[in-house]
Short mmCIF file of C-alpha atoms and ligand atoms in Angstrom, two decimals:
data_model
loop_
_atom_site.label_atom_id
_atom_site.label_comp_id
_atom_site.label_asym_id
_atom_site.label_seq_id
_atom_site.Cartn_x
_atom_site.Cartn_y
_atom_site.Cartn_z
CA MET X 101 0.00 0.00 0.00
CA THR X 102 2.66 2.54 -0.99
CA GLY X 103 1.68 3.89 -4.39
CA LYS X 104 0.03 7.19 -5.14
CA ALA X 105 -1.09 8.75 -8.38
CA THR X 106 1.21 10.89 -10.47
CA ILE X 107 0.38 12.51 -13.80
CA ILE X 108 2.75 11.62 -16.64
CA GLY X 109 0.87 13.24 -19.51
CA THR X 110 -1.89 15.78 -20.08
CA GLY X 111 -4.01 16.61 -23.12
CA SER X 112 -7.11 18.54 -24.07
CA TYR X 113 -9.48 19.10 -26.94
CA LEU X 114 -11.60 22.17 -27.58
CA PRO X 115 -14.33 22.23 -30.25
CA ARG X 116 -13.60 24.35 -33.29
CA HIS X 117 -16.63 26.63 -33.02
CA ILE X 118 -16.25 29.71 -30.81
CA LEU X 119 -19.55 31.20 -29.59
CA THR X 120 -19.17 34.83 -28.52
CA ASN X 121 -21.31 36.85 -26.13
CA GLN X 122 -22.31 39.00 -29.09
CA GLU X 123 -23.72 35.95 -30.88
CA LEU X 124 -25.61 35.03 -27.71
CA GLU X 125 -27.23 38.48 -27.78
CA LYS X 126 -28.98 37.28 -30.96
CA ILE X 127 -30.24 34.11 -29.28
CA VAL X 128 -31.50 35.31 -25.86
CA ASP X 129 -32.18 38.63 -24.16
CA THR X 130 -28.68 39.22 -22.80
CA SER X 131 -25.64 41.41 -23.34
CA ASP X 132 -21.91 41.03 -23.55
CA ASP X 133 -21.64 43.43 -20.62
CA TRP X 134 -24.02 41.40 -18.39
CA ILE X 135 -22.30 38.09 -19.11
CA ASN X 136 -18.80 39.52 -18.76
CA THR X 137 -19.54 41.41 -15.54
CA ARG X 138 -21.46 38.59 -13.82
CA THR X 139 -19.36 35.63 -14.96
CA GLY X 140 -16.11 36.73 -16.64
CA ILE X 141 -17.04 34.66 -19.70
CA LYS X 142 -16.33 36.18 -23.13
CA THR X 143 -16.47 33.12 -25.38
CA ARG X 144 -17.18 29.40 -25.10
CA ARG X 145 -16.64 26.45 -27.42
CA ILE X 146 -19.56 24.57 -28.98
CA ALA X 147 -19.22 21.02 -30.26
CA GLY X 148 -20.31 20.27 -33.81
CA ALA X 149 -20.55 17.15 -35.95
CA GLY X 150 -17.72 14.74 -35.17
CA GLU X 151 -17.17 16.37 -31.78
CA GLU X 152 -19.29 14.08 -29.62
CA THR X 153 -18.26 13.68 -25.98
CA SER X 154 -16.36 10.42 -26.54
CA ILE X 155 -14.62 11.76 -29.64
CA MET X 156 -13.41 14.90 -27.85
CA ALA X 157 -12.38 12.71 -24.91
CA SER X 158 -10.41 10.46 -27.27
CA GLN X 159 -8.67 13.42 -28.90
CA ALA X 160 -7.63 14.72 -25.48
CA ALA X 161 -6.51 11.19 -24.55
CA TYR X 162 -4.27 10.88 -27.63
CA LYS X 163 -2.42 14.05 -26.62
CA ALA X 164 -2.05 12.91 -23.01
CA MET X 165 -0.78 9.48 -24.13
CA GLU X 166 1.68 11.08 -26.54
CA MET X 167 3.10 13.26 -23.77
CA ALA X 168 3.24 10.26 -21.41
CA GLY X 169 4.83 7.98 -23.99
CA VAL X 170 2.13 5.41 -23.27
CA THR X 171 0.30 3.45 -25.97
CA ALA X 172 -3.40 2.64 -25.84
CA LEU X 173 -2.62 -1.05 -25.40
CA GLU X 174 -0.64 -0.25 -22.23
CA LEU X 175 -3.67 1.29 -20.54
CA ASP X 176 -5.22 -0.73 -17.71
CA MET X 177 -8.18 1.46 -16.92
CA ILE X 178 -10.18 4.38 -18.35
CA ILE X 179 -12.38 6.60 -16.19
CA VAL X 180 -14.41 9.42 -17.71
CA GLY X 181 -16.03 12.08 -15.56
CA THR X 182 -19.05 13.27 -17.52
CA ILE X 183 -22.72 14.19 -17.20
CA THR X 184 -23.18 14.41 -20.97
CA PRO X 185 -22.26 11.02 -22.42
CA GLU X 186 -23.69 10.24 -25.86
CA MET X 187 -25.73 7.43 -24.35
CA VAL X 188 -26.75 6.10 -20.97
CA MET X 189 -25.33 2.78 -22.12
CA PRO X 190 -22.59 2.12 -23.09
CA SER X 191 -20.55 4.49 -21.00
CA CYS X 192 -18.52 7.25 -22.61
CA ALA X 193 -15.42 5.48 -21.25
CA CYS X 194 -16.25 2.32 -23.26
CA LEU X 195 -16.66 4.42 -26.40
CA VAL X 196 -13.26 6.02 -25.71
CA GLN X 197 -11.78 2.54 -25.22
CA LYS X 198 -13.12 1.49 -28.63
CA GLU X 199 -12.05 4.74 -30.30
CA ILE X 200 -8.44 4.64 -29.14
CA GLY X 201 -8.07 0.83 -29.18
CA ALA X 202 -7.31 0.34 -25.49
CA GLU X 203 -8.15 -3.34 -25.60
CA ASN X 204 -6.49 -4.24 -22.31
CA ALA X 205 -8.30 -1.65 -20.21
CA PHE X 206 -11.57 -1.74 -18.32
CA ALA X 207 -13.63 1.41 -18.55
CA PHE X 208 -16.41 3.23 -16.75
CA ASP X 209 -17.90 6.69 -16.24
CA VAL X 210 -18.17 8.73 -13.06
CA SER X 211 -21.20 10.97 -12.67
CA ALA X 212 -20.31 13.75 -10.25
CA ALA X 213 -21.19 16.79 -12.37
CA CYS X 214 -18.46 19.45 -12.39
CA SER X 215 -16.54 17.44 -9.78
CA GLY X 216 -16.36 14.40 -12.09
CA PHE X 217 -12.70 14.70 -13.06
CA VAL X 218 -11.48 15.06 -9.48
CA TYR X 219 -13.69 12.17 -8.35
CA ALA X 220 -12.18 10.06 -11.17
CA LEU X 221 -8.65 11.11 -10.23
CA GLU X 222 -9.28 10.07 -6.63
CA ILE X 223 -10.56 6.66 -7.72
CA ALA X 224 -7.43 6.22 -9.86
CA ASP X 225 -5.28 7.08 -6.85
CA ARG X 226 -7.03 4.42 -4.75
CA TYR X 227 -6.30 1.76 -7.41
CA LEU X 228 -2.68 2.85 -7.66
CA LYS X 229 -2.17 2.39 -3.93
CA ASN X 230 -2.57 -1.35 -4.51
CA ALA X 231 -1.25 -1.59 -8.06
CA PRO X 232 1.23 1.25 -8.71
CA ASP X 233 2.24 -0.05 -12.14
CA MET X 234 -1.23 0.48 -13.57
CA LYS X 235 -1.57 3.07 -16.31
CA ILE X 236 -4.87 4.87 -16.01
CA LEU X 237 -6.50 7.33 -18.36
CA VAL X 238 -8.52 9.89 -16.41
CA ILE X 239 -10.73 12.16 -18.50
CA GLY X 240 -13.26 14.93 -18.01
CA ALA X 241 -15.41 15.47 -21.12
CA GLU X 242 -18.69 17.30 -21.73
CA THR X 243 -21.05 18.39 -24.48
CA LEU X 244 -23.22 20.69 -22.40
CA SER X 245 -24.33 22.66 -25.46
CA ALA X 246 -26.45 19.66 -26.47
CA ARG X 247 -28.30 19.72 -23.14
CA VAL X 248 -28.84 23.37 -22.21
CA ASP X 249 -32.08 25.14 -23.00
CA TRP X 250 -31.07 27.76 -25.57
CA GLN X 251 -34.04 29.89 -24.57
CA ASP X 252 -32.99 30.09 -20.92
CA ARG X 253 -30.68 33.07 -20.54
CA ASN X 254 -30.06 32.16 -16.89
CA THR X 255 -28.09 29.10 -17.91
CA CYS X 256 -27.27 28.97 -21.61
CA VAL X 257 -24.72 31.79 -21.40
CA LEU X 258 -22.65 29.91 -18.82
CA PHE X 259 -21.68 26.62 -20.40
CA GLY X 260 -19.30 25.30 -23.03
CA ASP X 261 -17.93 22.03 -24.38
CA GLY X 262 -14.56 20.30 -24.37
CA ALA X 263 -12.41 17.53 -22.93
CA GLY X 264 -9.25 17.17 -20.87
CA ALA X 265 -7.28 14.03 -20.08
CA CYS X 266 -4.38 12.77 -17.98
CA VAL X 267 -2.37 9.58 -17.98
CA VAL X 268 -1.84 8.60 -14.38
CA THR X 269 0.42 5.96 -12.86
CA GLY X 270 2.04 5.16 -9.50
CA SER X 271 4.58 7.69 -8.28
CA LYS X 272 8.07 6.48 -7.50
CA ALA X 273 9.14 9.80 -5.97
CA GLU X 274 7.74 12.74 -4.03
CA ASP X 275 5.42 13.90 -6.80
CA GLY X 276 1.73 13.11 -7.17
CA LEU X 277 -1.42 13.20 -5.11
CA LEU X 278 -0.51 14.18 -1.55
CA ALA X 279 -3.97 14.45 -0.04
CA SER X 280 -7.58 14.78 -1.04
CA GLN X 281 -11.08 15.04 0.33
CA LEU X 282 -14.33 14.56 -1.56
CA TYR X 283 -17.80 15.61 -0.44
CA SER X 284 -21.40 15.46 -1.57
CA ASP X 285 -24.75 16.58 -0.21
CA GLY X 286 -27.73 15.15 -2.07
CA ARG X 287 -30.16 17.15 0.04
CA LEU X 288 -29.30 20.18 -2.09
CA TRP X 289 -29.88 18.50 -5.45
CA GLN X 290 -32.70 20.86 -6.45
CA LEU X 291 -30.41 23.88 -6.49
CA LEU X 292 -28.61 22.56 -9.58
CA SER X 293 -29.94 19.76 -11.73
CA LEU X 294 -30.05 18.62 -15.33
CA ASP X 295 -33.01 16.68 -16.71
CA ALA X 296 -32.35 13.48 -18.62
CA VAL X 297 -33.49 15.06 -21.85
CA PRO X 298 -32.76 14.13 -25.43
CA ARG X 299 -29.91 15.93 -27.09
CA ARG X 300 -30.79 19.34 -28.46
CA TYR X 301 -28.08 20.94 -30.44
CA CYS X 302 -27.01 24.52 -30.06
CA PRO X 303 -28.62 26.70 -32.72
CA VAL X 304 -25.21 27.74 -33.97
CA VAL X 305 -23.93 24.19 -34.16
CA ASP X 306 -24.28 24.28 -37.93
CA TYR X 307 -21.69 27.05 -37.79
CA GLY X 308 -22.96 30.48 -38.46
CA THR X 309 -26.72 30.07 -38.50
CA VAL X 310 -28.40 31.85 -35.63
CA PRO X 311 -32.18 31.33 -35.86
CA GLU X 312 -34.80 33.71 -34.59
CA ARG X 313 -35.10 33.92 -30.83
CA ASN X 314 -37.50 31.31 -29.37
CA SER X 315 -37.74 29.37 -32.61
CA PHE X 316 -35.98 26.32 -31.27
CA CYS X 317 -35.85 24.13 -28.22
CA ASP X 318 -38.67 22.81 -26.10
CA GLY X 319 -38.40 23.58 -22.42
CA SER X 320 -36.14 23.55 -19.46
CA ALA X 321 -33.10 21.33 -19.09
CA PHE X 322 -30.84 22.95 -16.50
CA ASN X 323 -32.55 23.92 -13.26
CA MET X 324 -30.38 26.26 -11.28
CA VAL X 325 -30.78 28.63 -8.36
CA GLY X 326 -27.77 30.67 -9.35
CA LYS X 327 -27.35 32.77 -6.20
CA ASP X 328 -27.50 29.74 -3.91
CA VAL X 329 -25.10 27.75 -6.07
CA PHE X 330 -22.71 30.69 -5.96
CA LYS X 331 -22.92 30.96 -2.18
CA TYR X 332 -22.48 27.24 -1.51
CA ALA X 333 -19.66 26.94 -4.05
CA VAL X 334 -17.58 29.64 -2.35
CA ARG X 335 -18.33 28.46 1.17
CA GLU X 336 -17.91 24.71 0.64
CA MET X 337 -14.83 24.91 -1.57
CA GLY X 338 -13.34 27.44 0.84
CA ASP X 339 -13.94 25.22 3.86
CA ALA X 340 -12.67 22.17 1.97
CA VAL X 341 -9.42 23.93 1.05
CA GLU X 342 -8.87 25.20 4.61
CA ASN X 343 -9.64 21.82 6.18
CA LEU X 344 -7.29 19.95 3.86
CA LEU X 345 -4.43 22.42 4.32
CA ASN X 346 -4.87 22.36 8.12
CA ARG X 347 -5.00 18.56 8.13
CA GLU X 348 -1.78 18.35 6.09
CA GLY X 349 0.02 21.11 8.01
CA ILE X 350 0.42 23.25 4.91
CA THR X 351 -0.16 27.01 4.70
CA VAL X 352 -1.80 28.72 1.78
CA ASN X 353 1.51 30.50 1.09
CA ASP X 354 3.04 27.11 0.23
CA ILE X 355 0.63 26.74 -2.70
CA ASN X 356 2.17 27.62 -6.07
CA LEU X 357 -0.99 27.40 -8.16
CA MET X 358 -4.66 26.65 -7.65
CA ILE X 359 -6.38 25.04 -10.64
CA PRO X 360 -10.10 25.16 -9.86
CA HIS X 361 -13.24 24.16 -11.67
CA GLN X 362 -14.09 27.09 -13.93
CA ALA X 363 -17.67 28.13 -13.12
CA ASN X 364 -17.56 31.90 -12.70
CA ILE X 365 -14.69 34.37 -12.31
CA ARG X 366 -16.47 35.92 -9.30
CA ILE X 367 -16.71 32.53 -7.58
CA LEU X 368 -12.98 32.06 -8.12
CA LYS X 369 -12.14 35.53 -6.83
CA SER X 370 -14.35 35.05 -3.75
CA LEU X 371 -12.81 31.64 -3.12
CA ALA X 372 -9.27 33.02 -3.36
CA GLU X 373 -10.19 35.85 -1.01
CA ARG X 374 -11.83 33.46 1.46
CA VAL X 375 -8.73 31.25 1.72
CA ASN X 376 -6.27 34.21 1.53
CA LEU X 377 -4.71 33.07 -1.72
CA SER X 378 -3.46 35.72 -4.14
CA PHE X 379 -5.64 35.65 -7.25
CA LYS X 380 -2.40 35.66 -9.27
CA LYS X 381 -2.04 32.07 -8.10
CA VAL X 382 -5.42 31.02 -9.50
CA TYR X 383 -5.33 29.61 -13.04
CA THR X 384 -8.34 30.63 -15.12
CA THR X 385 -9.72 29.66 -18.51
CA ILE X 386 -13.32 30.72 -17.82
CA GLN X 387 -12.94 33.79 -20.07
CA LYS X 388 -12.30 31.61 -23.14
CA TYR X 389 -14.21 28.40 -22.48
CA GLY X 390 -17.01 29.16 -20.00
CA ASN X 391 -18.05 26.37 -17.66
CA SER X 392 -17.35 23.01 -19.26
CA SER X 393 -18.25 21.05 -16.12
CA ALA X 394 -16.02 17.99 -15.56
CA ALA X 395 -13.83 19.00 -18.51
CA SER X 396 -12.89 22.41 -17.17
CA LEU X 397 -10.22 21.40 -14.67
CA PRO X 398 -8.29 18.95 -16.88
CA ILE X 399 -8.40 21.45 -19.77
CA ALA X 400 -6.96 24.13 -17.46
CA LEU X 401 -4.37 21.68 -16.13
CA ASP X 402 -3.25 20.80 -19.64
CA GLU X 403 -3.00 24.43 -20.68
CA ALA X 404 -1.04 25.35 -17.55
CA ASN X 405 1.26 22.39 -18.18
CA ARG X 406 1.88 23.19 -21.83
CA GLU X 407 2.46 26.89 -21.01
CA GLY X 408 5.22 25.88 -18.59
CA ARG X 409 3.30 27.20 -15.56
CA LEU X 410 3.86 23.92 -13.70
CA GLN X 411 7.40 23.44 -12.43
CA LYS X 412 8.65 20.20 -10.93
CA GLY X 413 8.08 20.28 -7.18
CA ASN X 414 5.27 22.87 -7.37
CA LEU X 415 2.44 22.44 -4.89
CA LEU X 416 -0.93 22.56 -6.67
CA LEU X 417 -4.49 22.72 -5.38
CA PHE X 418 -7.37 21.34 -7.42
CA SER X 419 -10.77 22.44 -6.18
CA VAL X 420 -14.15 21.59 -7.67
CA PHE X 421 -17.85 22.11 -7.07
CA GLY X 422 -20.92 20.94 -8.96
CA GLY X 423 -24.43 19.56 -9.04
CA GLY X 424 -25.38 17.00 -6.45
CA PHE X 425 -24.02 18.95 -4.70
CA THR X 426 -20.58 17.43 -5.12
CA TRP X 427 -17.30 19.07 -4.28
CA GLY X 428 -13.74 18.27 -3.38
CA VAL X 429 -10.15 19.35 -3.10
CA VAL X 430 -6.84 17.72 -3.98
CA LEU X 431 -3.31 18.68 -2.98
CA TRP X 432 -0.82 17.71 -5.67
CA ARG X 433 2.99 17.81 -5.88
CA TRP X 434 3.92 18.35 -9.56
C1 COA B 607 -25.94 32.82 -12.69
C2 COA B 607 -25.24 34.04 -12.11
C3 COA B 607 -24.14 34.49 -13.07
C4 COA B 607 -26.27 35.15 -11.99
O1 COA B 607 -25.65 36.27 -11.41
P1 COA B 607 -26.42 37.07 -10.26
O2 COA B 607 -25.58 38.22 -9.92
O3 COA B 607 -26.71 36.09 -9.17
O4 COA B 607 -27.69 37.55 -11.03
P2 COA B 607 -29.20 37.45 -10.54
O5 COA B 607 -29.59 36.04 -10.41
O6 COA B 607 -29.33 38.35 -9.37
O7 COA B 607 -29.94 38.09 -11.76
C5 COA B 607 -29.99 39.43 -11.90
C6 COA B 607 -30.88 39.75 -13.06
O8 COA B 607 -30.23 39.37 -14.26
C7 COA B 607 -31.15 38.64 -15.06
N1 COA B 607 -30.40 37.71 -15.89
C8 COA B 607 -30.15 36.40 -15.69
N2 COA B 607 -29.42 35.91 -16.70
C9 COA B 607 -29.21 36.93 -17.55
C10 COA B 607 -28.52 37.04 -18.76
N3 COA B 607 -27.88 36.00 -19.33
N4 COA B 607 -28.48 38.25 -19.36
C11 COA B 607 -29.07 39.30 -18.82
N5 COA B 607 -29.76 39.27 -17.68
C12 COA B 607 -29.81 38.08 -17.05
C13 COA B 607 -32.05 37.96 -14.09
O9 COA B 607 -33.27 37.64 -14.72
C14 COA B 607 -32.23 39.03 -13.05
O10 COA B 607 -33.16 39.93 -13.49
P3 COA B 607 -34.23 40.57 -12.47
O11 COA B 607 -33.41 41.30 -11.43
O12 COA B 607 -35.03 41.47 -13.33
O13 COA B 607 -34.99 39.41 -11.91
C15 COA B 607 -24.64 33.74 -10.72
O14 COA B 607 -25.66 33.58 -9.77
C16 COA B 607 -23.78 32.50 -10.75
O15 COA B 607 -22.77 32.45 -11.41
N6 COA B 607 -24.16 31.48 -9.96
C17 COA B 607 -23.44 30.23 -9.99
C18 COA B 607 -23.83 29.45 -11.21
C19 COA B 607 -22.88 28.32 -11.47
O16 COA B 607 -21.70 28.50 -11.40
N7 COA B 607 -23.41 27.15 -11.82
C20 COA B 607 -22.63 26.02 -12.11
C21 COA B 607 -21.93 25.54 -10.88
S1 COA B 607 -20.83 24.27 -11.23
#
């Protein structure tokens, strides 16, 4: 029981189509100023044909495997955090397995909303404690644009699509997952939920065609009490960070970079303030990609990695919050 997870490769995939706030002004009664001021979001990516959840996940996986120097046949396990798989059955993870040819792996999805990637990473870590030689593909992938109600300005402006992936194996040194704590509270499910509705594609998914307002879509998909979600997200992630750091005897000044779930720039600023972390140490992609649920953290991690923001030995904090409610925090030595 000595192993712990370390990341040996990261990758991400973003859909080609960029949906701007100005385009959203043509779809619902909103404005660039409102969206930018309330959320920090300027653009988000929208998946089109050939960019289904499992395909984006596979593209991100290829990049992570290339960086790790690991072939698909070497993979022992694939876990995908997602709430927007193509189908209820088979899992997105099985479709990824087929797509990349990971014939020796077993595969399953984790449904923990925006916390899905961190939940999956934690599960991988538990396996690696017993079998540190395993090579595990951990993915967060979402096609939220196919589920949101494009008439509901309260929600449709917030979300985007994409996928991020990591190849994880047992650490032989000091690096890797140092500590983690996951939480959920099903009593609060009604504050943020997503109906099991058929796919409904974004009106601009055909690239460039924005139909008349209210001429598409058929009712509510996301149910969200935005103010309450905001309040709980800041409070619970803040408490989770403080509890984990206290438990591990680490001060917030020791943290080199926080890579959080990207839900809202104001949530991230409030969280940083609450835990006394300089906002300069918070990595953000929300401006470009909006909230891509379970995909947002691994996309941000991959971008930070490829930009050279992550130096060997750096102490990282991953913090997530999502529907369920689910939330969690991970302390990671890069
Ligand atoms: C959704 C959120 C941005 C709304 O911001 P807010 O400051 O709480 O805004 P309010 O809910 O007070 O809405 C203010 C007004 O803006 C309106 N509004 C809502 N969406 C709008 C939009 N896209 N464009 C313009 N106006 C909008 C509301 O109808 C309301 O109007 P009213 O005062 O006439 O009733 C914010 O609550 C939030 O980010 N919550 C967390 C959501 C989240 O992160 N969910 C995923 C978690 S993983």
